[in-house]
Coordinates of C-alpha atoms in Angstrom, one line a residue:
M1 CA 0.7 -56.3 109.5
K2 CA 2.5 -56.7 106.3
F3 CA 5.9 -55.0 105.9
Q4 CA 6.3 -52.8 102.8
F5 CA 9.6 -51.9 101.4
P6 CA 10.0 -48.2 100.7
D7 CA 9.8 -47.1 97.1
T8 CA 13.2 -47.0 95.4
Q9 CA 12.5 -43.5 94.0
E10 CA 11.6 -42.2 97.4
V11 CA 14.8 -43.6 98.9
R12 CA 16.9 -42.1 96.1
L13 CA 15.3 -38.7 96.6
Y14 CA 15.8 -38.9 100.3
L15 CA 19.5 -39.8 100.0
S16 CA 20.0 -37.1 97.4
A17 CA 18.4 -34.5 99.7
L18 CA 20.5 -35.7 102.6
W19 CA 23.7 -35.5 100.5
K20 CA 22.8 -31.9 99.5
R21 CA 22.2 -30.9 103.2
L22 CA 25.4 -32.6 104.4
P23 CA 27.8 -29.7 103.4
N24 CA 25.7 -27.2 105.4
Q25 CA 25.8 -29.3 108.5
L26 CA 29.7 -29.6 108.6
P27 CA 31.4 -27.5 111.3
T28 CA 33.2 -24.4 110.1
W29 CA 36.7 -25.7 110.5
L30 CA 35.8 -28.8 108.4
K31 CA 34.6 -26.6 105.5
S32 CA 38.2 -25.7 104.6
S33 CA 39.4 -27.5 101.4
A34 CA 43.0 -27.8 102.8
I35 CA 41.7 -29.5 105.9
Q36 CA 39.4 -31.7 103.8
Q37 CA 42.3 -32.7 101.6
G38 CA 44.5 -33.4 104.7
L39 CA 41.8 -35.6 106.3
M40 CA 41.4 -37.4 103.0
F41 CA 45.1 -38.0 102.8
G42 CA 45.1 -39.3 106.4
V43 CA 42.2 -41.6 105.8
V44 CA 43.8 -43.0 102.5
S45 CA 47.1 -43.5 104.4
I46 CA 45.4 -45.5 107.2
I47 CA 43.4 -47.6 104.7
S48 CA 46.5 -48.2 102.7
L49 CA 48.4 -49.3 105.8
M50 CA 45.6 -51.6 106.8
L51 CA 45.4 -53.1 103.3
M52 CA 49.2 -53.6 103.2
A53 CA 49.0 -55.3 106.7
S54 CA 46.2 -57.6 105.7
V55 CA 48.0 -58.6 102.4
T56 CA 51.2 -59.1 104.3
F57 CA 49.5 -61.3 107.0
L58 CA 47.8 -63.5 104.3
Y59 CA 51.0 -63.8 102.4
V60 CA 53.2 -64.7 105.4
D61 CA 50.5 -67.1 106.7
Y62 CA 50.5 -68.8 103.3
E63 CA 54.3 -69.0 103.1
L64 CA 54.6 -70.3 106.7
G65 CA 52.0 -73.0 105.9
K66 CA 53.7 -73.9 102.7
Q67 CA 57.1 -74.1 104.5
S68 CA 55.5 -76.2 107.3
R69 CA 54.1 -78.7 104.9
E70 CA 57.5 -79.0 103.2
I71 CA 59.1 -79.7 106.5
V72 CA 56.5 -82.3 107.5
K73 CA 56.9 -84.0 104.1
E74 CA 60.8 -84.1 104.3
S75 CA 60.4 -85.4 107.9
R76 CA 58.1 -88.2 106.9
E77 CA 60.5 -89.3 104.1
L78 CA 63.4 -89.3 106.6
V79 CA 61.3 -91.3 109.1
K80 CA 60.3 -93.7 106.4
E81 CA 63.9 -94.3 105.5
Q82 CA 64.8 -95.0 109.1
N83 CA 61.8 -97.2 109.7
R84 CA 60.7 -95.1 112.6
D85 CA 57.2 -94.3 113.9
F86 CA 55.4 -91.3 112.2
S87 CA 53.8 -90.3 115.5
D88 CA 57.0 -88.5 116.5
I89 CA 56.6 -86.1 113.7
D90 CA 55.2 -82.6 114.6
D91 CA 52.4 -81.7 112.1
D92 CA 53.0 -77.9 112.8
P93 CA 56.8 -77.6 113.1
I94 CA 56.7 -73.8 112.6
E95 CA 55.0 -71.7 115.3
D96 CA 53.2 -69.4 112.9
D97 CA 51.0 -68.0 115.6
E98 CA 53.9 -66.6 117.4
I99 CA 55.4 -65.2 114.2
L100 CA 52.1 -63.6 113.2
A101 CA 51.8 -62.2 116.7
V102 CA 55.2 -60.6 116.5
L103 CA 54.3 -59.4 112.9
T104 CA 51.1 -57.9 114.2
S105 CA 52.8 -56.0 117.0
G106 CA 55.3 -54.7 114.5
F107 CA 52.5 -53.5 112.2
I108 CA 50.7 -51.9 115.1
L109 CA 53.8 -50.0 116.2
A110 CA 54.5 -49.0 112.6
G111 CA 50.9 -47.9 112.1
I112 CA 51.0 -45.7 115.2
L113 CA 54.3 -44.2 114.1
V114 CA 53.1 -43.7 110.5
S115 CA 49.8 -42.2 111.8
I116 CA 51.6 -39.7 114.1
F117 CA 54.0 -38.8 111.3
T118 CA 51.2 -38.4 108.7
T119 CA 49.1 -36.3 111.1
V120 CA 52.0 -34.0 111.7
I121 CA 52.8 -33.6 108.0
V122 CA 49.1 -33.2 107.1
M123 CA 48.5 -30.5 109.8
A124 CA 51.6 -28.6 108.7
L125 CA 50.6 -28.8 105.0
S126 CA 47.0 -28.0 105.7
R127 CA 47.8 -25.0 107.8
H128 CA 50.2 -23.7 105.2
S129 CA 47.6 -24.2 102.4
Q130 CA 44.8 -22.7 104.6
K131 CA 46.9 -19.5 105.2
R132 CA 47.3 -19.1 101.4
I133 CA 43.6 -19.9 100.7
S134 CA 42.6 -17.4 103.5
R135 CA 44.8 -14.7 101.9
I136 CA 43.3 -15.3 98.5
E137 CA 39.9 -15.1 100.0
S138 CA 40.6 -11.8 101.9
V139 CA 42.1 -10.3 98.7
L140 CA 39.0 -11.2 96.7
N141 CA 36.7 -9.9 99.4
A142 CA 38.7 -6.6 99.5
A143 CA 38.3 -6.4 95.6
A144 CA 34.6 -7.0 95.9
E145 CA 34.5 -4.2 98.5
G146 CA 36.1 -1.8 95.9
N147 CA 39.7 -2.1 97.2
L148 CA 41.6 -3.1 94.1
S149 CA 45.1 -2.4 95.7
A150 CA 45.0 -5.6 97.8
R151 CA 47.5 -8.3 96.7
T152 CA 48.3 -11.8 97.8
G153 CA 52.1 -11.1 97.5
E154 CA 52.9 -14.4 95.8
K155 CA 55.9 -14.3 93.5
H156 CA 56.5 -18.0 92.5
T157 CA 54.3 -20.5 90.7
Y158 CA 55.5 -23.8 92.1
N159 CA 52.0 -25.2 92.7
D160 CA 48.3 -24.5 91.8
L161 CA 47.6 -22.2 94.7
A162 CA 50.7 -20.1 93.9
R163 CA 49.7 -19.9 90.2
I164 CA 46.2 -18.8 91.3
S165 CA 47.6 -16.2 93.6
V166 CA 49.9 -14.8 90.9
S167 CA 47.0 -14.8 88.4
I168 CA 44.8 -12.9 90.8
D169 CA 47.5 -10.3 91.6
E170 CA 48.0 -9.8 87.8
M171 CA 44.3 -9.6 87.1
L172 CA 43.8 -7.0 89.9
S173 CA 46.7 -5.0 88.7
R174 CA 45.3 -4.9 85.2
L175 CA 41.8 -4.2 86.5
E176 CA 43.0 -1.4 88.8
G177 CA 44.8 0.2 85.9
S178 CA 41.7 -0.1 83.7
I179 CA 39.4 1.3 86.4
A180 CA 41.9 4.2 87.0
A181 CA 41.9 4.9 83.3
M182 CA 38.1 4.7 83.2
R183 CA 37.8 7.1 86.2
D184 CA 40.1 9.6 84.5
I185 CA 38.1 9.4 81.3
S186 CA 34.8 9.6 83.3
A187 CA 36.2 12.6 85.3
N188 CA 37.2 14.4 82.0
I189 CA 33.9 13.6 80.4
A190 CA 32.1 14.8 83.5
H191 CA 34.1 18.0 83.5
E192 CA 33.7 18.5 79.7
L193 CA 30.0 17.9 79.9
K194 CA 29.0 19.4 83.1
T195 CA 30.7 22.7 82.5
P196 CA 28.9 23.5 79.3
I197 CA 25.6 22.3 80.7
T198 CA 26.0 24.6 83.7
R199 CA 27.1 27.4 81.4
L200 CA 24.0 26.8 79.2
R201 CA 21.7 27.1 82.2
H202 CA 23.4 30.2 83.4
N203 CA 23.1 31.8 80.0
L204 CA 19.5 30.9 79.7
L205 CA 18.8 32.4 83.1
T206 CA 20.8 35.5 82.2
L207 CA 18.8 35.8 78.9
R208 CA 15.5 35.6 80.8
D209 CA 16.6 38.2 83.3
E210 CA 17.6 40.6 80.6
A211 CA 14.4 40.0 78.7
E212 CA 12.3 40.7 81.8
Q213 CA 14.3 43.8 82.7
S214 CA 14.2 45.2 79.2
H215 CA 10.9 46.9 78.4
T216 CA 10.9 45.5 74.9
S217 CA 7.7 43.7 74.1
Q218 CA 8.5 40.0 73.9
S219 CA 5.9 37.5 72.8
E220 CA 4.5 35.0 75.3
S221 CA 5.7 32.2 73.3
F222 CA 9.3 33.5 73.6
F223 CA 9.1 33.2 77.4
R224 CA 7.4 29.9 77.2
E225 CA 10.1 28.4 75.0
L226 CA 12.8 30.0 77.3
D227 CA 11.2 28.4 80.3
N228 CA 11.1 25.0 78.5
A229 CA 14.8 25.4 77.6
L230 CA 15.6 26.1 81.3
E231 CA 13.5 23.1 82.4
D232 CA 15.3 20.9 79.9
S233 CA 18.7 22.1 81.0
Q234 CA 17.8 21.4 84.6
R235 CA 16.5 18.0 83.7
L236 CA 19.7 17.3 81.8
T237 CA 21.8 18.3 84.8
S238 CA 19.7 16.0 87.1
I239 CA 20.1 13.0 84.8
F240 CA 23.9 13.7 84.5
D241 CA 24.3 13.9 88.2
A242 CA 22.1 10.8 88.9
L243 CA 24.1 8.7 86.4
L244 CA 27.4 9.7 87.9
R245 CA 26.0 8.9 91.3
I246 CA 24.9 5.4 90.2
T247 CA 28.2 4.7 88.7
Q248 CA 30.0 5.8 91.9
I249 CA 27.7 3.5 93.9
E250 CA 28.2 0.5 91.6
S251 CA 32.0 0.9 91.8
G252 CA 31.8 0.0 95.6
A253 CA 33.8 3.0 96.7
R254 CA 31.1 4.0 99.1
R255 CA 31.5 0.9 101.2
S256 CA 34.4 2.6 103.0
R257 CA 31.7 4.9 104.5
F258 CA 29.7 2.1 106.1
T259 CA 28.8 2.5 109.7
R260 CA 26.5 0.9 112.2
I261 CA 23.1 2.4 111.6
D262 CA 19.5 1.9 112.6
L263 CA 17.2 1.4 109.6
A264 CA 14.2 2.4 111.7
Q265 CA 15.8 5.9 112.1
V266 CA 16.3 6.1 108.3
V267 CA 12.5 5.4 108.0
D268 CA 11.7 8.1 110.5
T269 CA 13.9 10.6 108.7
V270 CA 12.3 9.9 105.3
A271 CA 8.8 9.9 106.8
E272 CA 9.4 13.3 108.5
I273 CA 10.5 14.8 105.2
Y274 CA 7.6 13.4 103.0
Q275 CA 4.7 13.5 105.4
D276 CA 3.8 17.1 104.5
V277 CA 4.7 16.4 100.8
A278 CA 2.2 13.6 100.7
E279 CA -0.5 15.8 102.3
D280 CA 0.1 18.5 99.8
A281 CA -0.3 15.9 97.0
Q282 CA -3.6 14.9 98.7
M283 CA -2.2 11.5 99.6
S284 CA -1.4 9.8 103.0
L285 CA 1.9 8.4 104.1
H286 CA 1.8 5.7 106.8
V287 CA 4.8 4.3 108.7
I288 CA 5.1 0.7 109.9
K289 CA 8.2 -0.4 111.9
E290 CA 9.4 -2.5 114.7
E291 CA 9.8 -1.0 118.1
S292 CA 13.3 -2.5 118.5
P293 CA 16.2 -1.0 116.4
V294 CA 16.9 -2.6 113.1
I295 CA 20.7 -2.5 113.1
I296 CA 22.8 -3.0 109.9
Q297 CA 26.1 -1.9 108.4
G298 CA 25.5 0.6 105.7
D299 CA 25.6 4.1 104.3
R300 CA 23.0 6.2 105.9
E301 CA 22.9 8.9 103.2
L302 CA 22.4 6.4 100.4
L303 CA 19.7 4.5 102.3
I304 CA 17.8 7.7 102.9
Q305 CA 18.1 8.6 99.3
Q306 CA 17.0 5.1 98.3
A307 CA 13.8 5.3 100.4
A308 CA 13.2 8.9 99.3
N309 CA 13.4 7.8 95.6
L310 CA 10.8 5.0 96.3
I311 CA 8.4 7.4 98.0
E312 CA 8.8 10.0 95.2
N313 CA 8.0 7.3 92.6
A314 CA 4.9 6.5 94.5
L315 CA 3.9 10.2 94.9
R316 CA 4.6 10.8 91.2
Y317 CA 2.6 7.9 89.7
C318 CA -0.3 7.4 92.2
P319 CA -3.5 9.4 91.8
K320 CA -4.9 11.8 94.5
G321 CA -6.3 10.0 97.5
S322 CA -3.8 7.2 97.3
S323 CA -2.3 5.6 100.5
I324 CA 1.5 5.0 100.7
T325 CA 3.1 2.8 103.3
L326 CA 6.7 3.0 104.4
G327 CA 8.0 0.3 106.7
C328 CA 11.1 -1.6 107.8
G329 CA 11.7 -4.7 109.9
L330 CA 14.0 -7.7 110.7
D331 CA 13.7 -11.3 109.5
K332 CA 15.7 -13.0 112.2
A333 CA 15.3 -16.4 110.6
D334 CA 17.1 -15.4 107.5
G335 CA 19.3 -12.7 109.2
V336 CA 17.9 -10.0 106.8
A337 CA 16.7 -6.5 107.4
W338 CA 14.0 -5.2 105.0
L339 CA 12.7 -1.8 103.9
K340 CA 9.4 -1.7 102.0
V341 CA 7.3 0.9 100.2
E342 CA 3.7 0.0 99.2
D343 CA 1.0 2.0 97.4
D344 CA -2.4 1.5 95.9
G345 CA -1.7 3.2 92.6
P346 CA -1.6 1.7 89.1
G347 CA 1.4 -0.6 89.7
I348 CA 3.8 -1.9 87.1
P349 CA 2.9 -4.7 84.6
D350 CA 4.6 -8.0 85.2
E351 CA 6.4 -8.0 81.9
E352 CA 8.0 -4.6 82.8
K353 CA 9.1 -5.4 86.3
E354 CA 12.6 -6.4 85.2
R355 CA 13.2 -3.6 82.7
V356 CA 12.2 -0.8 85.1
F357 CA 15.6 -1.2 86.8
E358 CA 17.4 -0.3 83.6
R359 CA 18.7 3.2 83.4
L360 CA 16.5 5.8 81.8
Y361 CA 13.8 3.2 81.1
R362 CA 10.2 4.3 81.6
V363 CA 7.1 2.2 81.3
D364 CA 5.0 4.9 79.6
K365 CA 7.4 6.9 77.5
S366 CA 4.6 9.3 76.5
R367 CA 4.2 10.7 80.0
T368 CA 5.7 14.0 81.0
D369 CA 5.6 13.7 84.8
G370 CA 9.1 14.9 85.3
G371 CA 10.5 11.5 86.1
L372 CA 14.1 10.7 85.0
G373 CA 13.8 6.9 84.7
L374 CA 16.6 6.5 87.3
G375 CA 14.8 6.2 90.7
L376 CA 14.7 2.4 90.6
S377 CA 18.1 2.1 89.0
L378 CA 19.6 4.0 92.0
A379 CA 17.6 2.0 94.5
K380 CA 18.9 -1.3 93.0
A381 CA 22.5 0.2 93.0
V382 CA 22.2 1.0 96.7
A383 CA 20.8 -2.4 97.5
G384 CA 23.6 -4.1 95.6
L385 CA 26.2 -1.9 97.4
H386 CA 24.8 -3.3 100.7
H387 CA 24.9 -6.9 99.3
G388 CA 21.2 -6.9 99.3
S389 CA 18.4 -7.3 96.8
I390 CA 15.3 -5.4 95.6
L391 CA 12.0 -7.0 94.5
L392 CA 8.8 -5.7 93.0
G393 CA 5.5 -7.2 94.0
D394 CA 1.7 -6.5 93.6
C395 CA -0.5 -5.0 96.3
M396 CA -3.7 -5.7 94.2
P397 CA -3.8 -2.9 93.3
G398 CA -0.6 -1.0 93.6
L399 CA 3.1 -1.6 93.7
A400 CA 5.2 -3.1 96.5
V401 CA 9.0 -2.5 96.5
K402 CA 10.9 -4.5 99.1
V403 CA 14.6 -4.1 99.7
S404 CA 16.4 -6.9 101.7
I405 CA 19.8 -6.2 103.3
P406 CA 21.8 -8.9 105.1
V407 CA 22.4 -7.9 108.8
D408 CA 26.0 -9.2 108.8
A409 CA 26.9 -7.7 105.4

């Protein structure tokens, strides 16, 4: 059987894939940059010591040989002058083996001492750097969770980690101030807008009550326009409340309310609410879930609202006789819990699947089905709050909405 060398391209691809997988296979303690730098420093020190020892041995051996040859040469000249026999001359007058052995012992002892000293210094520096890196990481994680008050506490800028820490503290201080100012502005806008909207709706209701109580003959078109105004004011209030809620969710402030919950119980709650609603709409709602609990860290109220919005979208856009499926489960391989809503309705075109997550965006702007164009925006905000994702798929026909949430988020 003739041996065939592997293709160079295949070898290159294999080595490249192996190199990419290597970081994921490292133990946790070795993934610290401070420890990696410390180990690198230790390896470089040992290699430098070995190189220095090798060069020293070669140089000493060369010099001893040179001196030995000089001594032999001078000895031969003296013997020649005295007419003596050359056999009495020692060809290796310098015992270089013994000298090199002593030198080797000295280098070994020095190497051990240097290695111990280097290890102690590296461990101390690595531990100090790792503490600062861990502090920076915890502050950034706290900021990602919505807590902008966390600080590293660094005051000096004597190295790169210190400068990064100070920059992070300054950035968070400015960001906290900006967010506080934006919250104040949002609160003022909310107050200034919500109050007249509420007052407008109240005035319209009062006007209708007075018109009904008075026995003056009002035209049918008057009441129709009045009802349309009431409906629009209610729609405006709903849009305003939904936008404020989405903004609150995206700020991350609700993460402080996270608790250990069972996603299967969330599905049961939503199914119980919408089972009769689906029947009234001449549709069917089916539930598929695992028997074992699907435990995650999350906000129960928001997850219920997320699932409810997805069900309401399906009820709103699917024709009579449609079938809607609500389910949840656990993907143990990826450590992800999922919640899915599927229907056999008209679905969403592929070119629109990214845009439907935009606020107030509607696929068919001519439809008057009462939708606000915020259901999927809120569902995406809730998924993002839980460090998850939301994807739209096809059921051929129909739409599938899958929300994935990391179990350890």
